[in-house]
Short mmCIF file of C-alpha atoms and ligand atoms in Angstrom, two decimals:
data_model
loop_
_atom_site.label_atom_id
_atom_site.label_comp_id
_atom_site.label_asym_id
_atom_site.label_seq_id
_atom_site.Cartn_x
_atom_site.Cartn_y
_atom_site.Cartn_z
CA MET A 1 112.74 117.79 71.43
CA GLU A 2 112.31 116.96 75.17
CA ILE A 3 109.26 114.78 75.71
CA PHE A 4 107.70 113.37 78.91
CA HIS A 5 105.15 110.59 78.81
CA ILE A 6 103.15 110.29 82.00
CA SER A 7 101.04 107.20 82.51
CA ALA A 8 99.61 104.78 84.96
CA GLU A 9 101.12 101.82 83.10
CA CYS A 10 104.33 101.04 81.25
CA TYR A 11 105.47 97.66 80.19
CA PRO A 12 107.63 95.99 81.76
CA MET A 13 107.27 98.05 84.94
CA ALA A 14 103.47 97.67 85.30
CA LYS A 15 101.02 96.16 82.89
CA VAL A 16 97.25 95.73 83.06
CA GLY A 17 96.49 96.13 79.35
CA GLY A 18 97.56 97.58 76.04
CA LEU A 19 98.19 101.03 77.50
CA ALA A 20 101.40 99.53 79.09
CA ASP A 21 102.59 98.19 75.70
CA VAL A 22 102.13 101.52 74.03
CA VAL A 23 103.82 103.58 76.77
CA GLY A 24 106.56 100.92 76.90
CA ALA A 25 107.35 101.12 73.21
CA LEU A 26 106.44 104.52 71.64
CA PRO A 27 109.03 106.44 73.78
CA LYS A 28 111.76 103.97 72.73
CA TYR A 29 111.11 104.74 69.06
CA GLN A 30 110.81 108.45 69.72
CA ASN A 31 114.15 108.30 71.40
CA LYS A 32 115.68 106.41 68.53
CA ALA A 33 114.35 109.13 66.27
CA GLY A 34 116.65 111.59 68.05
CA HIS A 35 114.38 112.98 70.80
CA GLN A 36 115.04 112.94 74.55
CA VAL A 37 112.18 111.00 75.99
CA ARG A 38 111.34 110.30 79.59
CA VAL A 39 108.55 108.02 80.97
CA VAL A 40 107.02 108.67 84.42
CA VAL A 41 104.88 106.07 86.18
CA PRO A 42 103.90 105.39 89.78
CA CYS A 43 106.15 103.15 91.78
CA TYR A 44 104.05 100.07 92.35
CA ASP A 45 105.39 97.06 94.12
CA THR A 46 105.94 95.05 90.98
CA LYS A 47 108.46 92.35 89.85
CA PHE A 48 110.26 94.81 87.65
CA LYS A 49 110.70 97.24 90.55
CA LYS A 50 112.06 94.44 92.83
CA GLU A 51 114.42 93.18 90.19
CA ASN A 52 116.02 96.39 88.97
CA GLU A 53 118.13 99.16 90.38
CA PHE A 54 117.08 102.69 90.81
CA GLU A 55 118.56 105.94 92.06
CA CYS A 56 116.77 108.69 93.72
CA VAL A 57 116.98 111.93 91.69
CA HIS A 58 114.46 114.09 93.62
CA TRP A 59 112.33 114.07 96.70
CA GLY A 60 109.78 116.35 98.22
CA GLU A 61 106.34 116.42 99.83
CA ILE A 62 102.93 117.02 98.36
CA LYS A 63 99.72 118.16 99.91
CA LEU A 64 96.46 116.60 99.07
CA GLY A 65 93.92 118.53 101.03
CA SER A 66 94.88 118.01 104.61
CA PHE A 67 97.06 115.01 103.82
CA ASP A 68 100.86 115.28 103.38
CA PHE A 69 102.68 112.68 101.34
CA PRO A 70 106.45 112.47 101.10
CA PHE A 71 107.49 111.35 97.65
CA SER A 72 110.68 110.44 95.76
CA VAL A 73 111.50 110.24 92.12
CA LEU A 74 113.49 107.02 91.25
CA LYS A 75 115.32 106.62 88.00
CA GLU A 76 116.01 103.27 86.56
CA LYS A 77 119.77 103.13 86.44
CA THR A 78 120.62 101.58 83.12
CA ASP A 79 118.12 103.06 80.62
CA LYS A 80 117.92 99.55 79.21
CA LEU A 81 114.34 100.13 78.12
CA GLY A 82 115.50 102.50 75.51
CA TYR A 83 114.38 105.66 77.44
CA GLU A 84 114.74 107.05 80.81
CA LEU A 85 112.18 105.54 83.20
CA TYR A 86 111.18 107.44 86.41
CA LEU A 87 109.02 106.12 89.14
CA ILE A 88 107.13 108.30 91.47
CA GLU A 89 107.34 106.72 94.81
CA ILE A 90 104.56 107.60 97.30
CA LYS A 91 104.84 104.61 99.72
CA GLU A 92 101.49 105.05 101.38
CA LEU A 93 99.61 105.09 98.06
CA PHE A 94 101.58 102.97 95.62
CA ASP A 95 103.60 100.46 97.51
CA ARG A 96 100.93 97.81 96.61
CA PRO A 97 100.96 95.00 94.11
CA ASN A 98 98.12 96.15 91.84
CA VAL A 99 97.85 99.19 89.52
CA TYR A 100 94.13 99.90 89.96
CA GLY A 101 91.21 98.78 91.92
CA TYR A 102 91.70 100.56 95.29
CA GLU A 103 89.12 102.72 97.05
CA ASP A 104 91.59 105.57 97.13
CA ASP A 105 92.44 105.42 93.39
CA ILE A 106 91.40 109.15 93.02
CA GLU A 107 93.72 110.14 95.78
CA ARG A 108 96.49 107.90 94.36
CA PHE A 109 96.41 109.20 90.80
CA LEU A 110 95.91 112.88 91.88
CA SER A 111 99.01 112.52 94.12
CA PHE A 112 100.90 110.95 91.29
CA GLN A 113 100.10 113.77 88.94
CA ILE A 114 100.95 116.50 91.44
CA ALA A 115 104.18 114.84 92.52
CA ALA A 116 105.21 114.33 88.85
CA LEU A 117 104.61 118.01 88.14
CA ASP A 118 106.36 119.13 91.32
CA TRP A 119 109.39 117.38 90.14
CA ILE A 120 109.19 118.36 86.44
CA SER A 121 108.78 122.10 87.46
CA ALA A 122 111.72 121.81 89.87
CA ARG A 123 114.10 120.52 87.07
CA ALA A 124 116.63 122.83 85.52
CA THR A 125 115.17 122.44 81.97
CA VAL A 126 111.57 122.91 80.83
CA PRO A 127 110.32 120.13 78.57
CA ASP A 128 108.79 120.82 75.16
CA ILE A 129 105.95 118.27 75.40
CA ILE A 130 104.13 116.45 78.08
CA ASN A 131 102.05 113.52 76.62
CA CYS A 132 99.47 112.29 79.11
CA HIS A 133 97.74 108.96 78.78
CA ASP A 134 94.11 108.29 79.79
CA HIS A 135 92.24 109.72 82.74
CA HIS A 136 94.87 108.95 85.34
CA THR A 137 96.87 111.82 83.99
CA GLY A 138 93.97 113.94 82.69
CA VAL A 139 94.36 116.76 85.29
CA ILE A 140 97.86 117.49 84.25
CA PRO A 141 97.06 119.78 81.28
CA PHE A 142 94.85 121.78 83.55
CA LEU A 143 97.39 122.07 86.39
CA ILE A 144 100.14 123.10 84.10
CA LYS A 145 98.16 125.88 82.73
CA TYR A 146 96.43 127.19 85.81
CA ALA A 147 97.98 126.04 89.12
CA TYR A 148 100.11 128.86 90.49
CA LYS A 149 102.84 126.68 91.66
CA TYR A 150 103.53 125.43 88.12
CA ASP A 151 104.13 128.90 86.73
CA LYS A 152 107.55 127.91 85.48
CA ILE A 153 106.18 125.29 83.15
CA LYS A 154 102.87 126.95 82.29
CA ASN A 155 103.71 127.24 78.64
CA VAL A 156 104.65 123.60 78.17
CA LYS A 157 102.49 122.01 75.40
CA THR A 158 100.38 119.01 76.41
CA VAL A 159 98.77 116.08 74.56
CA ILE A 160 96.27 113.65 76.01
CA THR A 161 96.25 110.27 74.37
CA ILE A 162 93.04 108.39 74.76
CA HIS A 163 93.43 104.58 75.06
CA ASN A 164 90.04 104.01 76.52
CA GLY A 165 87.35 106.65 76.81
CA LEU A 166 85.00 104.47 78.90
CA TYR A 167 86.95 105.13 82.09
CA GLN A 168 87.07 108.72 83.00
CA GLY A 169 88.16 109.19 86.60
CA TRP A 170 85.13 111.05 88.01
CA PHE A 171 85.20 112.66 91.53
CA GLY A 172 83.10 115.13 93.37
CA PHE A 173 83.71 118.80 93.93
CA ASP A 174 84.12 117.92 97.59
CA LYS A 175 87.66 116.90 96.64
CA LEU A 176 88.38 120.08 94.75
CA HIS A 177 90.64 121.17 97.64
CA TYR A 178 93.06 118.28 96.72
CA LEU A 179 94.21 120.35 93.76
CA PRO A 180 97.02 122.83 94.06
CA GLU A 181 95.79 126.41 94.25
CA PHE A 182 94.55 127.98 91.02
CA ASP A 183 92.41 130.98 89.94
CA LEU A 184 88.83 129.87 90.44
CA ILE A 185 87.78 131.60 87.29
CA HIS A 186 89.08 128.47 85.44
CA VAL A 187 87.07 126.00 87.55
CA GLY A 188 84.68 125.36 84.61
CA PHE A 189 87.44 123.27 82.91
CA LEU A 190 87.12 120.69 85.69
CA GLU A 191 83.41 120.09 85.36
CA TRP A 192 81.45 117.68 83.22
CA ASN A 193 77.95 116.58 84.26
CA ASN A 194 78.27 118.08 87.71
CA ALA A 195 81.41 116.24 88.68
CA ILE A 196 85.12 116.58 88.12
CA ASN A 197 85.85 114.37 85.22
CA SER A 198 89.58 113.78 84.83
CA LEU A 199 89.40 112.63 81.22
CA ALA A 200 87.16 115.58 80.18
CA VAL A 201 89.63 117.94 81.96
CA GLY A 202 92.50 116.60 79.89
CA ILE A 203 90.46 116.82 76.73
CA LYS A 204 89.46 120.37 77.34
CA CYS A 205 92.84 121.65 78.42
CA ALA A 206 95.34 119.65 76.34
CA HIS A 207 96.66 121.39 73.20
CA ALA A 208 95.99 118.19 71.22
CA VAL A 209 93.94 115.10 71.75
CA THR A 210 94.87 111.81 70.15
CA THR A 211 93.04 108.56 70.04
CA VAL A 212 94.74 105.30 69.31
CA SER A 213 92.99 104.68 65.97
CA PRO A 214 91.28 106.86 63.39
CA SER A 215 87.99 104.75 63.55
CA TYR A 216 87.79 105.15 67.28
CA LEU A 217 88.02 108.97 66.90
CA ASN A 218 84.91 108.76 64.59
CA GLU A 219 83.06 106.41 67.02
CA ILE A 220 83.50 108.56 70.13
CA ASN A 221 81.40 111.29 68.52
CA TYR A 222 78.46 109.09 69.11
CA SER A 223 79.59 106.58 71.82
CA ALA A 224 81.85 107.88 74.53
CA ASN A 225 80.20 107.16 77.85
CA GLY A 226 78.78 110.68 78.15
CA LEU A 227 81.66 112.61 76.53
CA GLU A 228 80.17 112.59 73.02
CA GLU A 229 79.38 116.30 72.89
CA LEU A 230 82.79 117.28 74.29
CA PHE A 231 84.52 115.20 71.65
CA LYS A 232 82.55 117.04 68.98
CA THR A 233 83.77 120.38 70.23
CA VAL A 234 87.43 119.45 70.25
CA ARG A 235 87.51 117.72 66.86
CA SER A 236 89.76 120.37 65.38
CA LYS A 237 92.53 119.55 67.80
CA SER A 238 91.96 115.85 67.68
CA GLN A 239 93.69 113.08 65.60
CA GLY A 240 93.43 109.31 65.50
CA ILE A 241 96.87 107.72 65.27
CA LEU A 242 96.87 103.94 64.96
CA ASN A 243 99.13 102.29 67.54
CA GLY A 244 102.20 100.31 66.46
CA ILE A 245 103.63 97.31 68.07
CA ASP A 246 107.06 96.78 69.32
CA ILE A 247 108.51 94.44 66.57
CA GLU A 248 111.66 93.83 68.53
CA ILE A 249 109.74 92.27 71.33
CA TRP A 250 107.13 90.77 69.11
CA ASP A 251 109.20 88.94 66.58
CA PRO A 252 108.45 85.24 66.09
CA SER A 253 111.95 84.66 64.66
CA THR A 254 113.67 85.71 67.95
CA ASP A 255 110.95 85.60 70.63
CA LYS A 256 112.44 83.72 73.63
CA MET A 257 109.05 82.90 74.99
CA LEU A 258 108.25 80.67 72.06
CA TYR A 259 108.92 76.97 72.02
CA GLU A 260 110.06 77.24 68.35
CA ASN A 261 111.03 80.34 66.54
CA TYR A 262 109.96 80.84 62.90
CA THR A 263 109.90 83.27 60.01
CA THR A 264 107.27 83.93 57.32
CA LYS A 265 108.99 81.20 55.28
CA THR A 266 109.06 78.64 58.03
CA SER A 267 105.75 79.54 59.62
CA GLY A 268 104.01 76.28 58.76
CA PRO A 269 106.22 73.87 60.71
CA GLY A 270 107.15 76.55 63.22
CA LYS A 271 103.68 77.32 64.25
CA GLN A 272 102.83 73.66 64.32
CA LYS A 273 105.55 73.01 66.94
CA ASN A 274 104.24 75.73 69.12
CA LYS A 275 100.73 74.44 68.68
CA GLU A 276 101.71 71.00 69.71
CA LYS A 277 103.27 72.37 72.84
CA ILE A 278 100.19 74.36 73.82
CA CYS A 279 97.91 71.45 72.97
CA GLU A 280 99.95 69.12 75.19
CA GLN A 281 99.84 71.75 77.98
CA PHE A 282 96.07 72.23 77.70
CA ASP A 283 94.97 68.84 76.62
CA LEU A 284 93.86 69.83 73.13
CA ASP A 285 94.17 68.19 69.73
CA PRO A 286 96.94 69.64 67.54
CA ALA A 287 95.40 68.16 64.42
CA LYS A 288 92.40 70.60 64.72
CA PRO A 289 92.36 74.30 64.15
CA LEU A 290 93.04 76.18 67.34
CA PHE A 291 90.93 79.36 68.14
CA SER A 292 92.19 81.46 71.03
CA PHE A 293 91.13 84.49 72.98
CA ILE A 294 93.64 86.46 75.00
CA GLY A 295 92.52 89.37 77.07
CA ARG A 296 90.44 90.84 79.80
CA LEU A 297 87.05 89.15 80.33
CA PHE A 298 84.81 92.06 80.28
CA GLU A 299 81.71 93.07 78.19
CA GLU A 300 83.80 95.77 76.62
CA LYS A 301 85.90 93.04 75.02
CA GLY A 302 82.93 90.80 74.23
CA GLY A 303 83.99 88.54 77.04
CA ASP A 304 80.45 87.79 78.09
CA LEU A 305 79.76 86.32 74.61
CA LEU A 306 82.64 83.83 74.90
CA PRO A 307 80.96 81.11 77.03
CA GLN A 308 77.91 80.76 74.83
CA ALA A 309 79.75 81.28 71.56
CA SER A 310 82.34 78.63 72.53
CA ALA A 311 79.72 76.12 73.49
CA LEU A 312 77.74 76.71 70.35
CA ALA A 313 80.90 76.57 68.08
CA LEU A 314 82.13 73.43 69.68
CA SER A 315 78.83 71.70 69.29
CA GLU A 316 78.15 72.88 65.78
CA ASN A 317 81.56 71.82 64.57
CA PHE A 318 81.13 68.34 66.02
CA GLU A 319 84.11 68.89 68.19
CA ASN A 320 86.32 69.54 65.09
CA ILE A 321 87.94 72.63 66.64
CA ASN A 322 89.91 73.63 69.70
CA ILE A 323 89.20 76.69 71.73
CA LEU A 324 91.53 78.14 74.29
CA ILE A 325 91.01 81.10 76.50
CA LEU A 326 93.56 83.12 78.47
CA GLY A 327 92.26 85.89 80.57
CA SER A 328 90.65 87.21 83.74
CA GLY A 329 88.05 89.78 84.72
CA ASN A 330 84.44 89.41 85.46
CA ALA A 331 83.93 86.63 88.00
CA GLU A 332 80.68 85.34 86.43
CA ILE A 333 82.29 85.02 82.92
CA GLU A 334 85.34 83.39 84.50
CA SER A 335 83.12 80.78 86.18
CA GLN A 336 81.04 80.13 83.10
CA LEU A 337 84.20 79.62 81.09
CA THR A 338 85.69 77.33 83.61
CA GLN A 339 82.53 75.21 83.75
CA LEU A 340 82.64 74.59 80.03
CA ARG A 341 85.64 72.50 80.58
CA ASN A 342 83.41 69.74 81.90
CA ASP A 343 81.42 69.53 78.69
CA TYR A 344 84.14 69.94 76.14
CA SER A 345 87.32 68.55 77.65
CA GLY A 346 89.82 67.65 74.98
CA ASN A 347 88.62 70.37 72.74
CA TYR A 348 88.35 73.36 75.04
CA ASN A 349 90.34 74.88 77.92
CA VAL A 350 90.82 78.06 79.84
CA PHE A 351 93.54 79.64 81.80
CA ILE A 352 92.16 82.20 84.23
CA GLY A 353 94.88 84.82 84.90
CA TYR A 354 97.42 86.80 83.06
CA ASN A 355 100.61 85.40 81.81
CA GLU A 356 102.85 87.17 79.39
CA GLU A 357 104.88 84.15 78.38
CA LEU A 358 101.93 82.02 77.73
CA ALA A 359 100.36 84.75 75.68
CA HIS A 360 103.33 84.86 73.41
CA LEU A 361 103.18 81.08 72.95
CA ILE A 362 99.47 81.21 72.26
CA TYR A 363 99.85 83.84 69.52
CA ALA A 364 102.53 81.58 67.99
CA GLY A 365 100.61 78.32 68.27
CA SER A 366 97.07 79.35 67.43
CA ASP A 367 95.48 79.35 64.04
CA PHE A 368 92.90 82.04 64.81
CA ILE A 369 92.57 84.78 67.46
CA LEU A 370 89.09 85.82 68.54
CA MET A 371 88.37 89.50 69.24
CA PRO A 372 84.66 89.96 69.52
CA SER A 373 85.06 93.41 71.19
CA ARG A 374 82.19 95.75 71.66
CA VAL A 375 84.61 98.57 72.08
CA GLU A 376 88.23 98.47 70.82
CA PRO A 377 90.01 101.81 70.76
CA CYS A 378 92.91 100.20 69.01
CA GLY A 379 93.59 96.61 70.01
CA LEU A 380 97.06 95.30 69.81
CA ASN A 381 96.37 91.63 69.97
CA GLN A 382 95.19 91.53 66.34
CA MET A 383 98.50 93.08 65.33
CA TYR A 384 100.57 90.63 67.54
CA ALA A 385 98.44 87.82 65.94
CA LEU A 386 99.07 89.04 62.43
CA ARG A 387 102.77 89.24 62.98
CA TYR A 388 102.76 85.62 64.48
CA GLY A 389 100.81 84.28 61.41
CA THR A 390 97.63 83.84 63.34
CA VAL A 391 94.45 84.98 61.52
CA PRO A 392 92.32 87.49 63.53
CA ILE A 393 88.61 87.06 63.76
CA VAL A 394 87.27 90.46 64.75
CA ARG A 395 84.14 92.50 65.19
CA ARG A 396 84.49 95.70 63.02
CA THR A 397 85.04 98.39 65.62
CA GLY A 398 87.61 100.99 66.44
CA GLY A 399 91.19 99.92 65.65
CA LEU A 400 90.00 96.45 64.58
CA ARG A 401 88.17 98.04 61.65
CA ASP A 402 91.45 99.87 60.76
CA THR A 403 93.77 96.89 60.86
CA VAL A 404 91.82 93.79 59.89
CA ILE A 405 90.20 93.38 56.46
CA ASP A 406 87.97 90.39 55.66
CA PHE A 407 89.69 87.74 53.46
CA GLY A 408 86.65 87.96 51.20
CA ASP A 409 87.99 91.43 50.29
CA ASP A 410 91.54 90.11 49.76
CA GLY A 411 92.28 90.97 53.37
CA ASN A 412 94.15 89.49 56.30
CA GLY A 413 91.43 88.26 58.62
CA ILE A 414 87.77 87.48 59.21
CA CYS A 415 85.31 90.24 60.14
CA HIS A 416 81.77 90.48 61.41
CA ASP A 417 79.58 93.45 62.37
CA GLN A 418 77.60 92.55 65.44
CA ALA A 419 78.89 91.74 68.88
CA SER A 420 76.73 88.61 69.04
CA VAL A 421 77.09 84.86 69.61
CA GLY A 422 75.63 84.39 66.14
CA ASP A 423 78.24 86.57 64.44
CA ILE A 424 81.08 84.97 66.23
CA CYS A 425 79.89 81.44 65.40
CA TYR A 426 79.33 82.47 61.78
CA SER A 427 82.94 83.61 61.60
CA ILE A 428 84.20 80.55 63.27
CA ASN A 429 82.43 78.50 60.62
CA ARG A 430 84.00 80.49 57.88
CA ALA A 431 87.39 79.99 59.58
CA VAL A 432 86.97 76.17 59.70
CA LYS A 433 86.40 76.21 55.98
CA LEU A 434 89.36 78.51 55.31
CA TYR A 435 91.59 76.27 57.46
CA ASP A 436 90.89 73.43 55.11
CA ASP A 437 91.70 75.54 52.02
CA LYS A 438 95.39 75.48 52.71
CA VAL A 439 96.47 77.49 49.70
CA ASN A 440 94.27 80.39 50.55
CA PHE A 441 94.85 80.08 54.28
CA ASN A 442 98.60 80.31 53.76
CA LYS A 443 98.28 83.28 51.54
CA ILE A 444 96.29 85.12 54.26
CA ILE A 445 98.85 84.17 56.82
CA GLU A 446 101.61 85.58 54.74
CA ARG A 447 99.76 88.77 54.08
CA GLY A 448 99.39 89.23 57.89
CA MET A 449 102.96 88.37 58.72
CA THR A 450 104.38 90.87 56.19
CA THR A 451 102.15 93.85 57.18
CA ASP A 452 104.12 96.66 58.76
CA HIS A 453 102.84 97.70 62.11
CA SER A 454 106.09 98.98 63.41
CA TRP A 455 106.28 102.11 65.65
CA GLU A 456 108.96 103.82 63.43
CA ARG A 457 106.23 104.99 61.01
CA VAL A 458 103.67 105.76 63.76
CA CYS A 459 105.96 107.71 66.04
CA GLU A 460 106.55 110.36 63.28
CA GLU A 461 102.90 111.11 63.44
CA TYR A 462 103.14 111.96 67.07
CA ILE A 463 106.14 114.18 66.45
CA LYS A 464 104.25 116.05 63.73
CA ILE A 465 101.53 116.89 66.22
CA TYR A 466 104.02 117.94 68.87
CA ASN A 467 105.66 120.29 66.37
CA LEU A 468 102.33 121.75 65.35
CA ILE A 469 101.31 122.62 68.87
CA ILE A 470 104.78 123.91 69.81
CA GLN A 471 104.41 126.44 66.92
CA GLN A 472 100.87 127.48 67.88
CA ASN A 473 100.54 130.53 70.01
CA GLU A 474 98.19 130.54 72.88
CA VAL A 475 94.92 132.30 72.36
C1 LIG B 1 93.36 100.13 75.71
C2 LIG B 1 92.36 99.82 74.63
C3 LIG B 1 92.91 99.06 73.56
C4 LIG B 1 94.21 99.73 73.00
C5 LIG B 1 95.12 99.93 74.21
C6 LIG B 1 96.53 100.65 73.78
O1 LIG B 1 93.72 98.97 76.39
O2 LIG B 1 91.26 99.11 75.22
O3 LIG B 1 92.02 98.96 72.45
O4 LIG B 1 94.89 98.97 72.06
O5 LIG B 1 94.53 100.66 75.15
O6 LIG B 1 96.25 101.88 73.20
#
């Protein structure tokens, strides 16, 4: 089967969050399973772009209202990622260092979608499936079906995978003329709450909707930033598929970013060496349990709870623990976390920013990973942590609920129900006791390290959905 994944992010070309990891890995495993898989992302000015070679396979010009943008399609020459990677180069809009956060993001991602479809419809072969990811590619299922100029590919089956339903890519009907011409009888597909809502468009028009975990699919029926009613109406074409992780990249026995590699058998001394390295770097004490947080510092991830929870946990435990935070996001949270250094130096530290290498080392060297998320469609960090023998402490929500079971129920981690400072601290206190109970602690670590979260299994579930919608006739 010929499959296209179209996305705003793909690791290692461009990463902001977990979306990149998924789009960087799922295609590789689909390819290994015998399919022809291509990934299409915008051509940002990133390190990967600068350090790799590309060839131009197509060029053209798109119209966005009264603007004309020349574009090129660049293919990474070696296919070393395990699939063909294509970049849509629109210099004026994407030759910038960041993925998101510009005033013209709507123009940027609409242009990206239009250019990608112009190219796909100009190719000699018509693909079987186009798998879109999140709102940045949400208009594609509509355009394929209804824009006149994509007549050649109008029967291609589409899937939209929702990694995060909070962000929806709204824009006003004043920008309707940006879209390629279509029969206005279909305009209703674009509308949600008096605006054009890119994610809603994708959900309405795609042949199948997937979320990145089964529990998240249940949750969005009552909490989806205004799209609850829409999700209810598309339930029959929706499925929750738990993400996998790339176990070739995330393997503590071979990971080059670690200070010391280890296996399940050697995890005790192996993890300790990594811990010593981190503790040295961040002025922490390797004799005490290390609790870490890695991720974006936003309310969605419970980032706002971290300053108070850290302070309380550190004072309650008479400085018998270490806490290390790696992340960036909300400026207020960043500054509160930075200030805490003054009160708890030697037991607490924070690295504001994003650093893939450091993240790997922290997974390896920590004893516990904190994930107090309010919303977590899947969450990959708990799976990385489990694989690296680090016990996840999570709030039961979305994919965290599907992957982490409390050790009290013979599980692999520590769970609480509320996104609150109290619940986080309660879990940290339980973790401190568990840490001292070495027999049990090691059992839980082993359970986590031997759980299979590989993509092989998961990627079959996507293929099943693709097959199902390919067989369906249009009504
Ligand atoms: C988003 C979600 C996260 C999920 C990731 C990959 O970043 O917030 O929960 O794991 O996408 O699907």
